[in-house]
mmCIF file of C-alpha atoms in Angstrom:
data_model
loop_
_atom_site.group_PDB
_atom_site.id
_atom_site.type_symbol
_atom_site.label_atom_id
_atom_site.label_comp_id
_atom_site.label_asym_id
_atom_site.label_seq_id
_atom_site.Cartn_x
_atom_site.Cartn_y
_atom_site.Cartn_z
ATOM 1 C CA MET A 32 22.236 38.506 -38.388
ATOM 2 C CA SER A 33 18.640 38.634 -39.637
ATOM 3 C CA VAL A 34 15.796 36.875 -37.845
ATOM 4 C CA SER A 35 15.368 34.442 -40.770
ATOM 5 C CA THR A 36 19.086 33.578 -40.781
ATOM 6 C CA ALA A 37 19.128 33.028 -37.022
ATOM 7 C CA GLY A 38 16.074 30.792 -37.325
ATOM 8 C CA ALA A 39 17.713 28.742 -40.054
ATOM 9 C CA GLU A 40 20.855 28.327 -37.927
ATOM 10 C CA ARG A 41 18.789 27.145 -34.952
ATOM 11 C CA GLU A 42 16.932 24.690 -37.166
ATOM 12 C CA ARG A 43 20.216 23.286 -38.521
ATOM 13 C CA SER A 44 21.596 22.954 -34.968
ATOM 14 C CA VAL A 45 18.488 21.070 -33.855
ATOM 15 C CA THR A 46 18.706 18.770 -36.906
ATOM 16 C CA VAL A 47 22.393 18.029 -36.232
ATOM 17 C CA ALA A 48 21.669 17.352 -32.547
ATOM 18 C CA ARG A 49 18.809 14.996 -33.404
ATOM 19 C CA SER A 50 20.967 13.178 -35.954
ATOM 20 C CA ALA A 51 23.771 12.749 -33.396
ATOM 21 C CA THR A 52 21.292 11.471 -30.805
ATOM 22 C CA ARG A 53 19.858 8.968 -33.269
ATOM 23 C CA ARG A 54 23.372 7.778 -34.219
ATOM 24 C CA GLY A 55 24.245 7.367 -30.557
ATOM 25 C CA ARG A 56 21.126 5.286 -29.922
ATOM 26 C CA LEU A 57 21.791 3.071 -32.942
ATOM 27 C CA ASN A 58 25.415 2.557 -31.874
ATOM 28 C CA LEU A 59 24.275 1.619 -28.376
ATOM 29 C CA LEU A 60 21.721 -0.786 -29.886
ATOM 30 C CA ALA A 61 24.508 -2.305 -32.013
ATOM 31 C CA LEU A 62 26.618 -2.781 -28.874
ATOM 32 C CA VAL A 63 23.747 -4.434 -26.981
ATOM 33 C CA SER A 64 22.928 -6.612 -30.017
ATOM 34 C CA LEU A 65 26.506 -7.886 -30.241
ATOM 35 C CA ILE A 66 26.530 -8.660 -26.517
ATOM 36 C CA ALA A 67 23.262 -10.577 -26.995
ATOM 37 C CA VAL A 68 24.962 -12.595 -29.750
ATOM 38 C CA THR A 69 27.767 -13.583 -27.362
ATOM 39 C CA VAL A 70 25.154 -14.686 -24.792
ATOM 40 C CA VAL A 71 23.518 -16.942 -27.395
ATOM 41 C CA TRP A 72 26.820 -18.356 -28.641
ATOM 42 C CA GLY A 73 28.043 -18.890 -25.086
ATOM 43 C CA GLY A 74 24.926 -20.928 -24.386
ATOM 44 C CA THR A 75 25.443 -23.167 -27.419
ATOM 45 C CA PHE A 76 28.578 -24.888 -26.096
ATOM 46 C CA VAL A 77 26.568 -27.279 -23.935
ATOM 47 C CA VAL A 78 24.111 -28.017 -26.768
ATOM 48 C CA VAL A 79 26.777 -28.487 -29.464
ATOM 49 C CA LYS A 80 28.725 -30.877 -27.242
ATOM 50 C CA ASP A 81 25.682 -33.178 -27.034
ATOM 51 C CA VAL A 82 24.712 -32.883 -30.717
ATOM 52 C CA THR A 83 28.206 -33.689 -32.054
ATOM 53 C CA ARG A 84 28.095 -36.976 -30.164
ATOM 54 C CA GLN A 85 25.294 -38.022 -32.531
ATOM 55 C CA ALA A 86 26.763 -36.784 -35.846
ATOM 56 C CA SER A 87 30.194 -35.903 -37.175
ATOM 57 C CA PRO A 88 31.142 -32.229 -36.710
ATOM 58 C CA MET A 89 31.269 -31.580 -40.479
ATOM 59 C CA ASP A 90 27.847 -33.131 -41.096
ATOM 60 C CA PHE A 91 26.425 -31.148 -38.188
ATOM 61 C CA LEU A 92 27.907 -27.862 -39.478
ATOM 62 C CA ALA A 93 26.576 -28.479 -42.997
ATOM 63 C CA VAL A 94 23.054 -29.141 -41.722
ATOM 64 C CA ARG A 95 23.164 -26.239 -39.272
ATOM 65 C CA PHE A 96 24.301 -23.619 -41.775
ATOM 66 C CA LEU A 97 22.120 -24.830 -44.651
ATOM 67 C CA ILE A 98 18.997 -24.724 -42.466
ATOM 68 C CA ALA A 99 19.943 -21.226 -41.280
ATOM 69 C CA THR A 100 20.437 -20.105 -44.882
ATOM 70 C CA ALA A 101 17.083 -21.536 -45.953
ATOM 71 C CA VAL A 102 15.250 -19.837 -43.068
ATOM 72 C CA LEU A 103 16.718 -16.396 -43.795
ATOM 73 C CA ALA A 104 16.232 -16.748 -47.556
ATOM 74 C CA ALA A 105 12.585 -17.739 -47.065
ATOM 75 C CA LEU A 106 11.907 -14.709 -44.859
ATOM 76 C CA ARG A 107 12.975 -12.216 -47.532
ATOM 77 C CA PRO A 108 13.350 -14.159 -50.786
ATOM 78 C CA ARG A 109 13.893 -11.155 -53.055
ATOM 79 C CA ARG A 110 16.396 -9.355 -50.867
ATOM 80 C CA GLY A 111 19.420 -11.201 -52.247
ATOM 81 C CA LEU A 112 18.530 -10.146 -55.793
ATOM 82 C CA LYS A 113 19.292 -6.538 -54.842
ATOM 83 C CA LEU A 114 22.949 -7.252 -54.086
ATOM 84 C CA SER A 115 25.402 -5.941 -56.648
ATOM 85 C CA ARG A 116 28.063 -8.233 -58.078
ATOM 86 C CA ARG A 117 30.594 -6.549 -55.808
ATOM 87 C CA GLN A 118 28.452 -7.106 -52.702
ATOM 88 C CA LEU A 119 27.843 -10.717 -53.708
ATOM 89 C CA GLY A 120 31.605 -11.209 -53.996
ATOM 90 C CA HIS A 121 32.033 -9.712 -50.526
ATOM 91 C CA GLY A 122 29.461 -12.156 -49.165
ATOM 92 C CA VAL A 123 31.281 -15.118 -50.715
ATOM 93 C CA LEU A 124 34.649 -14.008 -49.276
ATOM 94 C CA LEU A 125 33.053 -13.492 -45.847
ATOM 95 C CA GLY A 126 31.539 -16.974 -46.052
ATOM 96 C CA LEU A 127 34.861 -18.543 -47.012
ATOM 97 C CA ALA A 128 36.646 -16.824 -44.108
ATOM 98 C CA LEU A 129 33.932 -17.930 -41.689
ATOM 99 C CA GLY A 130 33.902 -21.462 -43.097
ATOM 100 C CA VAL A 131 37.692 -21.902 -42.815
ATOM 101 C CA ALA A 132 37.499 -20.576 -39.237
ATOM 102 C CA TYR A 133 34.808 -23.096 -38.234
ATOM 103 C CA ILE A 134 36.555 -25.986 -39.970
ATOM 104 C CA GLY A 135 39.906 -25.120 -38.365
ATOM 105 C CA GLN A 136 38.240 -24.916 -34.976
ATOM 106 C CA THR A 137 36.332 -28.191 -35.482
ATOM 107 C CA TYR A 138 39.378 -30.233 -36.479
ATOM 108 C CA GLY A 139 41.597 -28.436 -33.987
ATOM 109 C CA GLN A 140 39.306 -29.413 -31.115
ATOM 110 C CA GLN A 141 39.961 -33.069 -31.896
ATOM 111 C CA HIS A 142 43.653 -32.613 -31.013
ATOM 112 C CA THR A 143 43.577 -30.138 -28.135
ATOM 113 C CA SER A 144 41.594 -29.425 -24.982
ATOM 114 C CA ALA A 145 38.393 -27.395 -24.982
ATOM 115 C CA SER A 146 39.982 -24.773 -22.720
ATOM 116 C CA MET A 147 42.994 -24.401 -25.015
ATOM 117 C CA SER A 148 40.698 -24.184 -28.036
ATOM 118 C CA GLY A 149 38.674 -21.451 -26.343
ATOM 119 C CA PHE A 150 41.767 -19.442 -25.479
ATOM 120 C CA ILE A 151 43.408 -19.667 -28.905
ATOM 121 C CA THR A 152 40.126 -18.901 -30.687
ATOM 122 C CA GLY A 153 39.849 -15.828 -28.478
ATOM 123 C CA LEU A 154 43.210 -14.621 -29.807
ATOM 124 C CA SER A 155 41.231 -13.244 -32.737
ATOM 125 C CA VAL A 156 40.916 -10.185 -30.464
ATOM 126 C CA VAL A 157 44.672 -9.670 -30.956
ATOM 127 C CA PHE A 158 44.694 -10.354 -34.694
ATOM 128 C CA THR A 159 41.747 -8.051 -35.446
ATOM 129 C CA PRO A 160 43.355 -4.641 -34.747
ATOM 130 C CA VAL A 161 46.614 -5.824 -36.333
ATOM 131 C CA ILE A 162 44.818 -6.797 -39.569
ATOM 132 C CA ALA A 163 42.736 -3.597 -39.526
ATOM 133 C CA GLY A 164 45.874 -1.527 -39.061
ATOM 134 C CA LEU A 165 48.001 -3.323 -41.663
ATOM 135 C CA PHE A 166 45.483 -3.755 -44.469
ATOM 136 C CA LEU A 167 43.004 -0.936 -43.921
ATOM 137 C CA ARG A 168 45.354 1.618 -42.364
ATOM 138 C CA TYR A 169 43.056 2.094 -39.377
ATOM 139 C CA ARG A 170 44.574 3.937 -36.462
ATOM 140 C CA ILE A 171 44.131 1.880 -33.297
ATOM 141 C CA GLY A 172 44.214 4.033 -30.176
ATOM 142 C CA PRO A 173 46.110 3.161 -26.983
ATOM 143 C CA ALA A 174 42.866 2.473 -25.088
ATOM 144 C CA THR A 175 41.923 -0.221 -27.610
ATOM 145 C CA TRP A 176 45.381 -1.832 -27.499
ATOM 146 C CA CYS A 177 45.227 -1.823 -23.719
ATOM 147 C CA ALA A 178 41.787 -3.449 -23.901
ATOM 148 C CA VAL A 179 43.168 -6.126 -26.246
ATOM 149 C CA VAL A 180 45.920 -6.986 -23.760
ATOM 150 C CA ILE A 181 43.458 -7.111 -20.842
ATOM 151 C CA ALA A 182 40.969 -9.277 -22.801
ATOM 152 C CA THR A 183 43.741 -11.695 -23.810
ATOM 153 C CA ALA A 184 44.906 -11.894 -20.189
ATOM 154 C CA GLY A 185 41.328 -12.597 -19.102
ATOM 155 C CA LEU A 186 40.978 -15.410 -21.622
ATOM 156 C CA GLY A 187 44.286 -16.855 -20.459
ATOM 157 C CA VAL A 188 43.267 -16.765 -16.793
ATOM 158 C CA MET A 189 39.995 -18.532 -17.604
ATOM 159 C CA SER A 190 41.415 -21.147 -19.948
ATOM 160 C CA LEU A 191 45.103 -21.931 -19.653
ATOM 161 C CA ARG A 192 46.718 -24.623 -17.546
ATOM 162 C CA GLY A 193 49.832 -24.910 -19.662
ATOM 163 C CA PHE A 194 50.663 -24.134 -23.276
ATOM 164 C CA ALA A 195 52.077 -26.239 -26.082
ATOM 165 C CA ILE A 196 51.966 -25.991 -29.867
ATOM 166 C CA GLY A 197 50.861 -29.076 -31.765
ATOM 167 C CA PRO A 198 48.554 -29.852 -34.723
ATOM 168 C CA GLY A 199 45.418 -28.979 -32.727
ATOM 169 C CA GLU A 200 46.797 -25.671 -31.521
ATOM 170 C CA SER A 201 48.065 -24.773 -35.018
ATOM 171 C CA LEU A 202 44.668 -25.445 -36.614
ATOM 172 C CA THR A 203 42.915 -23.439 -33.915
ATOM 173 C CA LEU A 204 45.365 -20.567 -34.431
ATOM 174 C CA LEU A 205 44.395 -20.637 -38.115
ATOM 175 C CA CYS A 206 40.777 -20.510 -36.974
ATOM 176 C CA ALA A 207 41.460 -17.405 -34.849
ATOM 177 C CA LEU A 208 43.191 -15.690 -37.778
ATOM 178 C CA PHE A 209 40.237 -16.294 -40.097
ATOM 179 C CA PHE A 210 37.726 -15.233 -37.452
ATOM 180 C CA ALA A 211 39.693 -11.980 -37.199
ATOM 181 C CA LEU A 212 39.669 -11.580 -40.992
ATOM 182 C CA HIS A 213 35.903 -12.136 -40.944
ATOM 183 C CA ILE A 214 35.391 -9.522 -38.215
ATOM 184 C CA VAL A 215 37.488 -6.904 -40.034
ATOM 185 C CA ALA A 216 35.918 -7.564 -43.440
ATOM 186 C CA LEU A 217 32.409 -7.585 -41.975
ATOM 187 C CA SER A 218 32.932 -4.196 -40.333
ATOM 188 C CA GLU A 219 34.321 -2.847 -43.612
ATOM 189 C CA TRP A 220 31.747 -4.292 -46.030
ATOM 190 C CA SER A 221 28.475 -4.608 -44.119
ATOM 191 C CA THR A 222 25.730 -1.993 -44.165
ATOM 192 C CA ALA A 223 22.497 -1.968 -42.195
ATOM 193 C CA ARG A 224 20.540 -1.991 -45.459
ATOM 194 C CA ASP A 225 22.242 -5.091 -46.895
ATOM 195 C CA ALA A 226 22.706 -7.009 -43.624
ATOM 196 C CA HIS A 227 20.029 -9.611 -44.408
ATOM 197 C CA ALA A 228 21.197 -10.468 -47.928
ATOM 198 C CA LEU A 229 24.862 -10.452 -46.923
ATOM 199 C CA THR A 230 24.115 -12.845 -44.057
ATOM 200 C CA VAL A 231 22.270 -15.243 -46.384
ATOM 201 C CA VAL A 232 25.208 -15.357 -48.790
ATOM 202 C CA GLN A 233 27.918 -15.912 -46.198
ATOM 203 C CA LEU A 234 25.967 -18.576 -44.268
ATOM 204 C CA GLY A 235 25.131 -20.328 -47.538
ATOM 205 C CA VAL A 236 28.816 -20.434 -48.481
ATOM 206 C CA VAL A 237 29.707 -21.982 -45.098
ATOM 207 C CA GLY A 238 26.953 -24.584 -45.498
ATOM 208 C CA VAL A 239 28.010 -25.559 -49.026
ATOM 209 C CA LEU A 240 31.700 -25.686 -48.023
ATOM 210 C CA CYS A 241 30.979 -28.010 -45.080
ATOM 211 C CA LEU A 242 28.660 -30.114 -47.246
ATOM 212 C CA ALA A 243 31.388 -30.526 -49.880
ATOM 213 C CA LEU A 244 33.971 -31.549 -47.285
ATOM 214 C CA GLY A 245 31.590 -33.982 -45.569
ATOM 215 C CA ALA A 246 30.212 -35.518 -48.792
ATOM 216 C CA PRO A 247 33.095 -37.968 -49.514
ATOM 217 C CA ASP A 248 32.263 -39.897 -46.324
ATOM 218 C CA GLY A 249 28.521 -39.416 -46.792
ATOM 219 C CA ILE A 250 26.294 -37.034 -44.828
ATOM 220 C CA THR A 251 24.906 -39.135 -42.001
ATOM 221 C CA VAL A 252 22.640 -37.684 -39.323
ATOM 222 C CA PRO A 253 20.235 -39.345 -36.864
ATOM 223 C CA MET A 254 16.553 -39.324 -37.808
ATOM 224 C CA ASP A 255 15.145 -38.607 -34.370
ATOM 225 C CA TRP A 256 13.846 -35.470 -32.686
ATOM 226 C CA GLY A 257 16.468 -35.701 -29.960
ATOM 227 C CA PHE A 258 18.933 -34.575 -32.629
ATOM 228 C CA TRP A 259 16.795 -32.354 -34.854
ATOM 229 C CA ILE A 260 15.135 -30.155 -32.219
ATOM 230 C CA PRO A 261 18.450 -28.770 -30.867
ATOM 231 C CA VAL A 262 19.917 -28.561 -34.391
ATOM 232 C CA ILE A 263 16.958 -26.537 -35.673
ATOM 233 C CA GLY A 264 17.217 -24.317 -32.582
ATOM 234 C CA LEU A 265 20.928 -23.790 -33.209
ATOM 235 C CA ALA A 266 20.305 -23.075 -36.901
ATOM 236 C CA VAL A 267 17.497 -20.559 -36.354
ATOM 237 C CA VAL A 268 18.605 -18.777 -33.170
ATOM 238 C CA ALA A 269 22.377 -19.237 -32.868
ATOM 239 C CA THR A 270 23.135 -19.053 -36.591
ATOM 240 C CA ALA A 271 20.478 -17.266 -38.673
ATOM 241 C CA ALA A 272 19.381 -14.713 -36.065
ATOM 242 C CA ALA A 273 22.793 -14.332 -34.402
ATOM 243 C CA TYR A 274 24.766 -13.756 -37.608
ATOM 244 C CA LEU A 275 22.096 -11.389 -38.906
ATOM 245 C CA MET A 276 22.455 -9.355 -35.697
ATOM 246 C CA GLN A 277 26.254 -9.472 -35.919
ATOM 247 C CA THR A 278 26.238 -8.326 -39.548
ATOM 248 C CA TRP A 279 23.911 -5.432 -38.730
ATOM 249 C CA ALA A 280 25.821 -4.455 -35.565
ATOM 250 C CA GLN A 281 29.206 -4.466 -37.286
ATOM 251 C CA ALA A 282 27.894 -2.000 -39.835
ATOM 252 C CA ARG A 283 28.026 0.482 -36.933
ATOM 253 C CA LEU A 284 30.957 -0.704 -34.784
ATOM 254 C CA PRO A 285 34.734 -0.649 -35.415
ATOM 255 C CA ALA A 286 36.221 -4.091 -35.994
ATOM 256 C CA SER A 287 38.597 -3.873 -33.000
ATOM 257 C CA VAL A 288 35.728 -3.007 -30.637
ATOM 258 C CA ALA A 289 33.567 -5.802 -32.078
ATOM 259 C CA ALA A 290 36.394 -8.299 -31.508
ATOM 260 C CA ILE A 291 36.707 -7.298 -27.861
ATOM 261 C CA ILE A 292 32.942 -7.579 -27.311
ATOM 262 C CA LEU A 293 32.985 -11.039 -28.909
ATOM 263 C CA THR A 294 35.481 -12.228 -26.272
ATOM 264 C CA LEU A 295 32.479 -12.267 -23.923
ATOM 265 C CA GLU A 296 31.455 -15.539 -25.605
ATOM 266 C CA PRO A 297 33.729 -17.776 -23.473
ATOM 267 C CA VAL A 298 32.655 -15.792 -20.394
ATOM 268 C CA PHE A 299 29.008 -16.651 -21.045
ATOM 269 C CA ALA A 300 30.042 -20.199 -21.971
ATOM 270 C CA GLY A 301 31.533 -20.488 -18.483
ATOM 271 C CA VAL A 302 28.371 -19.045 -16.904
ATOM 272 C CA PHE A 303 26.128 -21.498 -18.764
ATOM 273 C CA GLY A 304 28.519 -24.320 -17.941
ATOM 274 C CA VAL A 305 28.055 -23.554 -14.240
ATOM 275 C CA LEU A 306 24.273 -23.070 -14.472
ATOM 276 C CA VAL A 307 23.377 -25.892 -16.880
ATOM 277 C CA ASP A 308 26.260 -28.369 -16.904
ATOM 278 C CA HIS A 309 27.034 -27.983 -13.187
ATOM 279 C CA ASP A 310 30.648 -26.985 -13.800
ATOM 280 C CA GLU A 311 32.590 -25.683 -10.834
ATOM 281 C CA LEU A 312 32.588 -21.890 -10.446
ATOM 282 C CA THR A 313 36.275 -21.227 -9.877
ATOM 283 C CA GLY A 314 38.185 -18.084 -9.035
ATOM 284 C CA ARG A 315 39.831 -18.326 -12.465
ATOM 285 C CA ILE A 316 36.473 -17.986 -14.207
ATOM 286 C CA ILE A 317 35.467 -15.031 -12.030
ATOM 287 C CA ILE A 318 38.775 -13.161 -12.428
ATOM 288 C CA GLY A 319 39.090 -13.933 -16.138
ATOM 289 C CA GLY A 320 35.501 -12.916 -16.801
ATOM 290 C CA ALA A 321 35.959 -9.669 -14.887
ATOM 291 C CA LEU A 322 39.061 -8.845 -16.970
ATOM 292 C CA VAL A 323 37.193 -9.455 -20.247
ATOM 293 C CA VAL A 324 34.244 -7.311 -19.138
ATOM 294 C CA GLY A 325 36.663 -4.604 -18.035
ATOM 295 C CA ALA A 326 38.386 -4.749 -21.420
ATOM 296 C CA MET A 327 35.043 -4.281 -23.177
ATOM 297 C CA TYR A 328 34.270 -1.259 -21.003
ATOM 298 C CA LEU A 329 37.682 0.257 -21.717
ATOM 299 C CA ALA A 330 37.426 -0.285 -25.478
ATOM 300 C CA GLU A 331 33.844 0.874 -25.830
ATOM 301 C CA PHE A 332 33.359 3.672 -23.353
ATOM 302 C CA ARG A 333 36.816 5.066 -22.591
ATOM 303 C CA SER A 334 37.858 5.202 -26.238
ATOM 304 C CA GLY A 335 34.510 6.653 -27.327
ATOM 305 C CA ALA A 336 34.310 3.986 -30.028
ATOM 306 C CA THR A 337 30.569 4.180 -30.321
ATOM 307 C CA SER A 338 30.750 7.685 -31.677
ATOM 308 C CA SER A 339 31.793 6.499 -35.114
ATOM 309 C CA LYS A 340 32.792 3.451 -37.066
ATOM 310 C CA ALA A 341 36.568 3.249 -37.553
#
């Protein structure tokens, strides 16, 4: 082998190594970003509970998502114009899936307990790999399936004190199914480059859908800062920023891994409930939380999921 050929081979090896290192760092950043999203969403439970005492859930959701859409659109007003018709259609479908999930959860919560709602919503972790396998022909490894079982067990330990199927549970099950569809489609359709525009479209669709459903009874919200300050905070941080981070992160993570990471949300909700709302720290919360964290570790690190997007 000539000196020039050997030099070219070394240069290619260095380039490949640097590219792999950069991919690994971006995948790790995506993982950390998605965990940060679950921290934010876990912290919103206490805030949302207070806000929805002042306005109907549908009116609150419409205001929250429309403000979030306006904030993101104002930050990069020309970004959405670069979406192709196909990408725009993807954004609309993502928004519809997300909107149906939120509406199912909102109405379901009126007919079931908060703990039951949290558990059934968390079943999206089970639906996600099933949907990815059936519709996208993704191969789900045994480590991921094991993680799904462990995460579901953890959610059950934290939440369940009996199980019955009624209207509330059925609506919440529909919510979990559509959350799973959203997770799978987001991992399939999102790219880091189009994350901002795609987020604007899907949040806008949710806002318009909730506005349309709330309009027949009139959109009525309090006109005092005690309502608007937390709503604006929820719209900017827990909706605009959080969904932008989720859309970007899922461009790099497999849907099944993302679903397992997102089960950390009720864990952080329990933590914030103890710290802020003075809930009792029970053994169920500790054991259930440990199982969910263990499931995330198994799915992410044992299966080597960060190495590539499924």
